[in-house]
Structure formats: structure tokens, C-alpha cells
Amino acid sequence: DTEVTQTPKHLVMGMTNKKSLKCEQHMGHRAMYWYKQKAKKPPELMFVYSYEKLSINESVPSRFSPECPNSSLLNLHLHALQPEDSALYLCASSQGGKGLDNEQFFGPGTRLTVL
Amino acid sequence: DAKTTQPPSMDCAEGRAANLPCNHSTISGNEYVYWYRQIHSQGPQYIIHGLKNNETNEMASLIITEDRKSSTLILPHATLRDTAVYYCIVRALNYGGATNKLIFGTGTLLAVQP
């Protein structure tokens, strides 16, 4: 199984809502990532988890809160978002650990619209 | 990580080879060249990577110049399904550290024409 799954596929939320994005992989990967992609722009890294610990936060606003409850799951909790946060949110995973880490596997993304 | 420069768009006829160039003149000795592509409304997909030798896999070939300042991704027989944005990324290979950063540039939109 070389698949990264993301739910939901689409999400519409108001600025006062609290919602969560979910990502799952069963490849035994120990590194997981969140990227944000605005329309017609390249993906931008938000967070990196390595062995369930947050290792990189690319100065992301606190209204985005990542969580890695176990090695297969990655969540992104959303609270008090702004309309400019509307984007495609991509999750990825890679082998991580003490070995060659060549390839990141990406999920299909969650398209988020903030009203 | 070194920056890359790619043409914003290219066309290719179906069945012909697509040659996508990438300039990375500030690449360091320990940095690899990676290629990913993103088909519309999908997540990016890894294609190939290399250090200094030419590489080939079932998807594509990667040709890196001897001075490593540029490279070309070759899709030998492009199909309509190869229409996508192709990203050339330069980064050091991770050996267990916590710096698995992919920094995407603007990429090249390859349009395969019937």
C-alpha cells in the first residue's frame, strides 16, 4: 500500500468554526508533512513531523495546530481561519529515520474554503 | 537548498519526447536534483532524482550536465496523461535528520497536445 489518504476531500467553514483535516498512511513511514497550496502556486511546507514529534514549523500562524497521535496519523486542527487561508492542504509522508529518504508520497489534498 | 529556474510552460506533441530543462547554477556538491510532477487537482508525484550520473526509471530519464549546473528531465514518449506541472527541486539527501524539506519552485506546465 503506497497510498496517503486525506479526509475530507472538500471542506467549507466559517471564520468562527473549528474543524480538523485528517491524513493517514500505512507504509510504515516515520516522517509526515503538511503543505499548503494556493491556486496556481507551488506547494509550501507548513509542518514536518519526525517519529511523531514536531521537527519543523515554518512560522505557521497558531490558528493552524498540527497533531500526530501515532505514526500512521496526522491531523491539522483549524480554528478562527481567515478567507485567505482558503487553499489545497496536502499531506505527505516519507520513510524518515536513519536511512535514505528519497521520496515523499503525497495525498490528494483537502480543498478548504473559508467563508 | 539551491534555487532552480524552469521555463513557465512548454508544449509537446503526443508520442514525442518531452525535454524539460532546469537550471541550478548554485547547486552544492552534496545536493541532489529531484523531479516531481503535479497533475491537475492531484498531489505531487515523485518522478526521479540524481546526483551527477544520468538516471533512468520506468517514468523518465534525468540527464545532469557534467558541471551539475543544469539538468533535463526526459519523458521519452509523452502521452496526454503527462500534462502536468513539473517541479525541479534541489536538496541535500536526508540521512535521518529532521530537515526533510522540499522547496518547490514555480515549475513548468507541460501541455501534451494530441
PDB file of C-alpha atoms in Angstrom:
ATOM      1  CA  ASP A   1       0.000   0.000   0.000  1.00  0.00           C
ATOM      2  CA  THR A   2       1.710   3.188  -1.206  1.00  0.00           C
ATOM      3  CA  GLU A   3      -1.207   5.475  -0.595  1.00  0.00           C
ATOM      4  CA  VAL A   4      -1.655   8.538   1.552  1.00  0.00           C
ATOM      5  CA  THR A   5      -5.304   9.247   2.238  1.00  0.00           C
ATOM      6  CA  GLN A   6      -6.791  12.559   3.262  1.00  0.00           C
ATOM      7  CA  THR A   7     -10.243  13.403   4.560  1.00  0.00           C
ATOM      8  CA  PRO A   8     -12.356  15.268   3.838  1.00  0.00           C
ATOM      9  CA  LYS A   9     -11.794  15.982   0.145  1.00  0.00           C
ATOM     10  CA  HIS A  10     -13.591  19.305   0.409  1.00  0.00           C
ATOM     11  CA  LEU A  11     -14.336  21.477   3.431  1.00  0.00           C
ATOM     12  CA  VAL A  12     -16.220  24.736   3.707  1.00  0.00           C
ATOM     13  CA  MET A  13     -16.056  26.507   7.049  1.00  0.00           C
ATOM     14  CA  GLY A  14     -16.860  29.832   8.607  1.00  0.00           C
ATOM     15  CA  MET A  15     -14.296  32.004  10.328  1.00  0.00           C
ATOM     16  CA  THR A  16     -15.600  31.034  13.774  1.00  0.00           C
ATOM     17  CA  ASN A  17     -15.693  27.289  13.147  1.00  0.00           C
ATOM     18  CA  LYS A  18     -13.328  24.627  14.432  1.00  0.00           C
ATOM     19  CA  LYS A  19     -12.549  21.806  12.039  1.00  0.00           C
ATOM     20  CA  SER A  20      -9.866  19.188  11.508  1.00  0.00           C
ATOM     21  CA  LEU A  21      -8.133  17.695   8.483  1.00  0.00           C
ATOM     22  CA  LYS A  22      -7.018  14.101   8.672  1.00  0.00           C
ATOM     23  CA  CYS A  23      -4.196  12.250   6.934  1.00  0.00           C
ATOM     24  CA  GLU A  24      -3.338   8.564   7.114  1.00  0.00           C
ATOM     25  CA  GLN A  25      -0.627   6.304   5.724  1.00  0.00           C
ATOM     26  CA  HIS A  26       0.171   2.640   6.278  1.00  0.00           C
ATOM     27  CA  MET A  27       3.588   2.459   4.651  1.00  0.00           C
ATOM     28  CA  GLY A  28       5.470   2.474   7.959  1.00  0.00           C
ATOM     29  CA  HIS A  29       6.762   5.965   7.238  1.00  0.00           C
ATOM     30  CA  ARG A  30       8.066   7.911  10.213  1.00  0.00           C
ATOM     31  CA  ALA A  31       8.072  11.390   8.668  1.00  0.00           C
ATOM     32  CA  MET A  32       4.845  13.221   7.817  1.00  0.00           C
ATOM     33  CA  TYR A  33       4.231  16.662   6.383  1.00  0.00           C
ATOM     34  CA  TRP A  34       1.606  19.328   5.856  1.00  0.00           C
ATOM     35  CA  TYR A  35       1.812  21.609   2.824  1.00  0.00           C
ATOM     36  CA  LYS A  36      -0.426  24.478   1.769  1.00  0.00           C
ATOM     37  CA  GLN A  37      -1.028  25.244  -1.905  1.00  0.00           C
ATOM     38  CA  LYS A  38      -2.793  28.357  -3.131  1.00  0.00           C
ATOM     39  CA  ALA A  39      -4.286  28.422  -6.606  1.00  0.00           C
ATOM     40  CA  LYS A  40      -1.677  28.452  -9.388  1.00  0.00           C
ATOM     41  CA  LYS A  41       1.173  28.453  -6.858  1.00  0.00           C
ATOM     42  CA  PRO A  42       3.582  25.692  -5.782  1.00  0.00           C
ATOM     43  CA  PRO A  43       3.080  23.807  -2.517  1.00  0.00           C
ATOM     44  CA  GLU A  44       4.567  25.463   0.567  1.00  0.00           C
ATOM     45  CA  LEU A  45       5.746  23.457   3.553  1.00  0.00           C
ATOM     46  CA  MET A  46       3.931  24.115   6.815  1.00  0.00           C
ATOM     47  CA  PHE A  47       4.953  21.384   9.287  1.00  0.00           C
ATOM     48  CA  VAL A  48       7.170  18.317   9.478  1.00  0.00           C
ATOM     49  CA  TYR A  49       6.764  15.514  11.994  1.00  0.00           C
ATOM     50  CA  SER A  50       9.540  13.024  12.578  1.00  0.00           C
ATOM     51  CA  TYR A  51       8.801   9.995  14.802  1.00  0.00           C
ATOM     52  CA  GLU A  52       5.594  11.682  15.991  1.00  0.00           C
ATOM     53  CA  LYS A  53       7.468  14.755  17.141  1.00  0.00           C
ATOM     54  CA  LEU A  54       7.149  18.164  15.514  1.00  0.00           C
ATOM     55  CA  SER A  55      10.515  18.919  13.936  1.00  0.00           C
ATOM     56  CA  ILE A  56       9.744  21.828  11.610  1.00  0.00           C
ATOM     57  CA  ASN A  57       7.190  24.637  11.901  1.00  0.00           C
ATOM     58  CA  GLU A  58       7.574  27.077   9.052  1.00  0.00           C
ATOM     59  CA  SER A  59       6.312  30.029  11.118  1.00  0.00           C
ATOM     60  CA  VAL A  60       2.711  28.964  10.601  1.00  0.00           C
ATOM     61  CA  PRO A  61       0.038  31.025  12.445  1.00  0.00           C
ATOM     62  CA  SER A  62      -1.301  29.414  15.610  1.00  0.00           C
ATOM     63  CA  ARG A  63      -4.785  29.100  14.106  1.00  0.00           C
ATOM     64  CA  PHE A  64      -3.293  26.008  12.442  1.00  0.00           C
ATOM     65  CA  SER A  65      -2.477  23.324  15.018  1.00  0.00           C
ATOM     66  CA  PRO A  66      -0.902  20.043  13.888  1.00  0.00           C
ATOM     67  CA  GLU A  67      -1.118  16.786  15.788  1.00  0.00           C
ATOM     68  CA  CYS A  68       0.473  13.390  15.226  1.00  0.00           C
ATOM     69  CA  PRO A  69      -1.343  10.917  17.504  1.00  0.00           C
ATOM     70  CA  ASN A  70       0.582   7.923  16.141  1.00  0.00           C
ATOM     71  CA  SER A  71       2.961   7.029  13.357  1.00  0.00           C
ATOM     72  CA  SER A  72       0.150   6.485  10.829  1.00  0.00           C
ATOM     73  CA  LEU A  73      -1.995   9.522  11.505  1.00  0.00           C
ATOM     74  CA  LEU A  74      -1.544  13.250  11.069  1.00  0.00           C
ATOM     75  CA  ASN A  75      -4.167  15.846  11.863  1.00  0.00           C
ATOM     76  CA  LEU A  76      -4.389  19.551  11.217  1.00  0.00           C
ATOM     77  CA  HIS A  77      -6.752  21.380  13.553  1.00  0.00           C
ATOM     78  CA  LEU A  78      -8.210  24.595  12.234  1.00  0.00           C
ATOM     79  CA  HIS A  79      -9.657  27.412  14.326  1.00  0.00           C
ATOM     80  CA  ALA A  80     -10.593  31.004  13.559  1.00  0.00           C
ATOM     81  CA  LEU A  81      -9.320  30.850   9.999  1.00  0.00           C
ATOM     82  CA  GLN A  82      -9.390  33.743   7.568  1.00  0.00           C
ATOM     83  CA  PRO A  83     -10.668  33.728   3.977  1.00  0.00           C
ATOM     84  CA  GLU A  84      -7.059  33.974   2.759  1.00  0.00           C
ATOM     85  CA  ASP A  85      -6.435  30.540   4.320  1.00  0.00           C
ATOM     86  CA  SER A  86      -8.562  29.007   1.588  1.00  0.00           C
ATOM     87  CA  ALA A  87      -6.259  26.611  -0.258  1.00  0.00           C
ATOM     88  CA  LEU A  88      -5.468  22.999  -1.040  1.00  0.00           C
ATOM     89  CA  TYR A  89      -3.913  21.336   2.009  1.00  0.00           C
ATOM     90  CA  LEU A  90      -1.613  18.481   1.116  1.00  0.00           C
ATOM     91  CA  CYS A  91      -0.318  15.780   3.399  1.00  0.00           C
ATOM     92  CA  ALA A  92       2.789  13.754   2.579  1.00  0.00           C
ATOM     93  CA  SER A  93       4.874  11.036   4.173  1.00  0.00           C
ATOM     94  CA  SER A  94       8.348   9.654   3.713  1.00  0.00           C
ATOM     95  CA  GLN A  95      10.476   6.913   5.174  1.00  0.00           C
ATOM     96  CA  GLY A  96      12.338   9.175   7.569  1.00  0.00           C
ATOM     97  CA  GLY A  97      14.604   7.698  10.167  1.00  0.00           C
ATOM     98  CA  LYS A  98      18.205   6.695   9.696  1.00  0.00           C
ATOM     99  CA  GLY A  99      18.206   5.773   6.086  1.00  0.00           C
ATOM    100  CA  LEU A 100      17.929   7.158   2.613  1.00  0.00           C
ATOM    101  CA  ASP A 101      14.846   9.282   2.371  1.00  0.00           C
ATOM    102  CA  ASN A 102      14.343   9.829  -1.296  1.00  0.00           C
ATOM    103  CA  GLU A 103      10.696  10.184  -1.987  1.00  0.00           C
ATOM    104  CA  GLN A 104       7.735  11.907  -0.414  1.00  0.00           C
ATOM    105  CA  PHE A 105       4.349  10.367  -1.082  1.00  0.00           C
ATOM    106  CA  PHE A 106       1.555  12.912  -1.308  1.00  0.00           C
ATOM    107  CA  GLY A 107      -2.137  12.553  -0.650  1.00  0.00           C
ATOM    108  CA  PRO A 108      -4.767  14.067  -2.956  1.00  0.00           C
ATOM    109  CA  GLY A 109      -5.315  17.015  -0.652  1.00  0.00           C
ATOM    110  CA  THR A 110      -8.232  18.683   1.105  1.00  0.00           C
ATOM    111  CA  ARG A 111      -9.644  21.712  -0.663  1.00  0.00           C
ATOM    112  CA  LEU A 112     -10.549  24.195   2.057  1.00  0.00           C
ATOM    113  CA  THR A 113     -12.800  27.196   1.591  1.00  0.00           C
ATOM    114  CA  VAL A 114     -13.135  29.710   4.419  1.00  0.00           C
ATOM    115  CA  LEU A 115     -16.162  31.976   4.212  1.00  0.00           C
TER     116      LEU A 115
ATOM    117  CA  ASP B   1      18.823  24.457  -0.652  1.00  0.00           C
ATOM    118  CA  ALA B   2      19.836  25.774  -4.068  1.00  0.00           C
ATOM    119  CA  LYS B   3      17.285  27.604  -6.179  1.00  0.00           C
ATOM    120  CA  THR B   4      16.139  26.364  -9.542  1.00  0.00           C
ATOM    121  CA  THR B   5      14.956  28.085 -12.707  1.00  0.00           C
ATOM    122  CA  GLN B   6      12.493  26.473 -15.107  1.00  0.00           C
ATOM    123  CA  PRO B   7      10.557  27.770 -18.122  1.00  0.00           C
ATOM    124  CA  PRO B   8       6.969  28.513 -17.102  1.00  0.00           C
ATOM    125  CA  SER B   9       5.409  26.424 -19.863  1.00  0.00           C
ATOM    126  CA  MET B  10       6.178  24.023 -22.704  1.00  0.00           C
ATOM    127  CA  ASP B  11       4.221  22.161 -25.354  1.00  0.00           C
ATOM    128  CA  CYS B  12       4.911  18.677 -26.634  1.00  0.00           C
ATOM    129  CA  ALA B  13       3.195  16.531 -29.262  1.00  0.00           C
ATOM    130  CA  GLU B  14       1.751  13.251 -28.077  1.00  0.00           C
ATOM    131  CA  GLY B  15       4.137  10.368 -28.700  1.00  0.00           C
ATOM    132  CA  ARG B  16       7.176  12.609 -28.928  1.00  0.00           C
ATOM    133  CA  ALA B  17       9.857  13.039 -26.282  1.00  0.00           C
ATOM    134  CA  ALA B  18       9.346  15.866 -23.806  1.00  0.00           C
ATOM    135  CA  ASN B  19      12.570  17.516 -22.653  1.00  0.00           C
ATOM    136  CA  LEU B  20      12.151  19.717 -19.596  1.00  0.00           C
ATOM    137  CA  PRO B  21      15.154  21.871 -18.644  1.00  0.00           C
ATOM    138  CA  CYS B  22      16.159  23.096 -15.213  1.00  0.00           C
ATOM    139  CA  ASN B  23      18.960  25.446 -14.204  1.00  0.00           C
ATOM    140  CA  HIS B  24      20.522  25.101 -10.747  1.00  0.00           C
ATOM    141  CA  SER B  25      23.779  27.012 -11.059  1.00  0.00           C
ATOM    142  CA  THR B  26      24.294  27.358  -7.265  1.00  0.00           C
ATOM    143  CA  ILE B  27      23.967  23.650  -6.508  1.00  0.00           C
ATOM    144  CA  SER B  28      26.316  22.315  -3.825  1.00  0.00           C
ATOM    145  CA  GLY B  29      28.333  19.134  -4.030  1.00  0.00           C
ATOM    146  CA  ASN B  30      26.044  17.216  -1.661  1.00  0.00           C
ATOM    147  CA  GLU B  31      22.780  18.333  -3.243  1.00  0.00           C
ATOM    148  CA  TYR B  32      20.655  16.091  -5.394  1.00  0.00           C
ATOM    149  CA  VAL B  33      18.297  17.056  -8.210  1.00  0.00           C
ATOM    150  CA  TYR B  34      14.737  15.818  -7.700  1.00  0.00           C
ATOM    151  CA  TRP B  35      11.808  15.968 -10.077  1.00  0.00           C
ATOM    152  CA  TYR B  36       8.175  15.847  -9.046  1.00  0.00           C
ATOM    153  CA  ARG B  37       5.062  16.484 -11.091  1.00  0.00           C
ATOM    154  CA  GLN B  38       1.568  17.561 -10.189  1.00  0.00           C
ATOM    155  CA  ILE B  39      -1.341  16.638 -12.377  1.00  0.00           C
ATOM    156  CA  HIS B  40      -4.288  18.998 -12.069  1.00  0.00           C
ATOM    157  CA  SER B  41      -6.185  18.610  -8.770  1.00  0.00           C
ATOM    158  CA  GLN B  42      -3.873  15.864  -7.504  1.00  0.00           C
ATOM    159  CA  GLY B  43      -0.997  15.770  -5.041  1.00  0.00           C
ATOM    160  CA  PRO B  44       2.579  15.962  -6.353  1.00  0.00           C
ATOM    161  CA  GLN B  45       4.161  12.714  -7.520  1.00  0.00           C
ATOM    162  CA  TYR B  46       7.828  11.792  -7.301  1.00  0.00           C
ATOM    163  CA  ILE B  47       9.452  11.075 -10.662  1.00  0.00           C
ATOM    164  CA  ILE B  48      13.193  10.658 -10.305  1.00  0.00           C
ATOM    165  CA  HIS B  49      16.287  12.024  -8.623  1.00  0.00           C
ATOM    166  CA  GLY B  50      20.043  12.030  -9.258  1.00  0.00           C
ATOM    167  CA  LEU B  51      23.370  13.377  -8.050  1.00  0.00           C
ATOM    168  CA  LYS B  52      25.733  13.529 -11.011  1.00  0.00           C
ATOM    169  CA  ASN B  53      25.194  10.459 -13.142  1.00  0.00           C
ATOM    170  CA  ASN B  54      22.340  10.138 -15.592  1.00  0.00           C
ATOM    171  CA  GLU B  55      19.409   8.201 -14.157  1.00  0.00           C
ATOM    172  CA  THR B  56      16.540   6.298 -15.751  1.00  0.00           C
ATOM    173  CA  ASN B  57      13.464   4.642 -14.352  1.00  0.00           C
ATOM    174  CA  GLU B  58      10.139   3.483 -15.700  1.00  0.00           C
ATOM    175  CA  MET B  59       8.793   7.034 -15.823  1.00  0.00           C
ATOM    176  CA  ALA B  60      11.617   9.177 -17.130  1.00  0.00           C
ATOM    177  CA  SER B  61      15.310   9.840 -17.651  1.00  0.00           C
ATOM    178  CA  LEU B  62      17.343  12.506 -15.901  1.00  0.00           C
ATOM    179  CA  ILE B  63      20.358  13.995 -17.622  1.00  0.00           C
ATOM    180  CA  ILE B  64      22.649  16.128 -15.415  1.00  0.00           C
ATOM    181  CA  THR B  65      25.418  18.181 -17.017  1.00  0.00           C
ATOM    182  CA  GLU B  66      28.989  17.473 -16.030  1.00  0.00           C
ATOM    183  CA  ASP B  67      29.258  20.741 -14.062  1.00  0.00           C
ATOM    184  CA  ARG B  68      25.889  19.905 -12.431  1.00  0.00           C
ATOM    185  CA  LYS B  69      24.592  23.418 -13.062  1.00  0.00           C
ATOM    186  CA  SER B  70      21.671  22.220 -15.133  1.00  0.00           C
ATOM    187  CA  SER B  71      19.622  19.135 -15.853  1.00  0.00           C
ATOM    188  CA  THR B  72      16.962  17.851 -18.227  1.00  0.00           C
ATOM    189  CA  LEU B  73      14.055  15.586 -17.461  1.00  0.00           C
ATOM    190  CA  ILE B  74      13.097  13.446 -20.445  1.00  0.00           C
ATOM    191  CA  LEU B  75       9.728  11.775 -20.889  1.00  0.00           C
ATOM    192  CA  PRO B  76      10.512   9.506 -23.843  1.00  0.00           C
ATOM    193  CA  HIS B  77       7.010   9.125 -25.281  1.00  0.00           C
ATOM    194  CA  ALA B  78       4.700  11.767 -23.863  1.00  0.00           C
ATOM    195  CA  THR B  79       1.004  10.988 -23.538  1.00  0.00           C
ATOM    196  CA  LEU B  80      -1.944  13.240 -22.767  1.00  0.00           C
ATOM    197  CA  ARG B  81      -1.811  11.965 -19.178  1.00  0.00           C
ATOM    198  CA  ASP B  82       1.645  13.517 -18.796  1.00  0.00           C
ATOM    199  CA  THR B  83       0.126  17.004 -18.927  1.00  0.00           C
ATOM    200  CA  ALA B  84       1.117  18.434 -15.546  1.00  0.00           C
ATOM    201  CA  VAL B  85       3.281  20.950 -13.724  1.00  0.00           C
ATOM    202  CA  TYR B  86       6.821  19.575 -13.411  1.00  0.00           C
ATOM    203  CA  TYR B  87       8.921  20.736 -10.471  1.00  0.00           C
ATOM    204  CA  CYS B  88      12.702  20.582 -10.353  1.00  0.00           C
ATOM    205  CA  ILE B  89      13.956  20.669  -6.758  1.00  0.00           C
ATOM    206  CA  VAL B  90      17.486  20.679  -5.408  1.00  0.00           C
ATOM    207  CA  ARG B  91      18.144  19.444  -1.897  1.00  0.00           C
ATOM    208  CA  ALA B  92      20.618  17.558   0.202  1.00  0.00           C
ATOM    209  CA  LEU B  93      19.737  13.921   0.760  1.00  0.00           C
ATOM    210  CA  ASN B  94      18.457  13.339   4.262  1.00  0.00           C
ATOM    211  CA  TYR B  95      20.175  10.721   6.358  1.00  0.00           C
ATOM    212  CA  GLY B  96      17.850  10.580   9.296  1.00  0.00           C
ATOM    213  CA  GLY B  97      17.796  14.242  10.177  1.00  0.00           C
ATOM    214  CA  ALA B  98      14.694  16.301  10.646  1.00  0.00           C
ATOM    215  CA  THR B  99      15.182  18.532   7.650  1.00  0.00           C
ATOM    216  CA  ASN B 100      13.129  16.773   5.012  1.00  0.00           C
ATOM    217  CA  LYS B 101      12.191  19.991   3.306  1.00  0.00           C
ATOM    218  CA  LEU B 102      11.001  20.098  -0.263  1.00  0.00           C
ATOM    219  CA  ILE B 103      11.094  23.664  -1.520  1.00  0.00           C
ATOM    220  CA  PHE B 104       9.031  23.825  -4.682  1.00  0.00           C
ATOM    221  CA  GLY B 105       9.772  26.445  -7.327  1.00  0.00           C
ATOM    222  CA  THR B 106       7.213  27.636  -9.827  1.00  0.00           C
ATOM    223  CA  GLY B 107       7.710  24.639 -12.118  1.00  0.00           C
ATOM    224  CA  THR B 108       6.998  24.088 -15.815  1.00  0.00           C
ATOM    225  CA  LEU B 109       3.484  23.466 -17.085  1.00  0.00           C
ATOM    226  CA  LEU B 110       3.875  20.791 -19.745  1.00  0.00           C
ATOM    227  CA  ALA B 111       0.946  20.611 -22.149  1.00  0.00           C
ATOM    228  CA  VAL B 112       0.922  17.463 -24.275  1.00  0.00           C
ATOM    229  CA  GLN B 113      -1.023  18.110 -27.463  1.00  0.00           C
ATOM    230  CA  PRO B 114      -2.912  15.389 -29.405  1.00  0.00           C
TER     231      PRO B 114
END
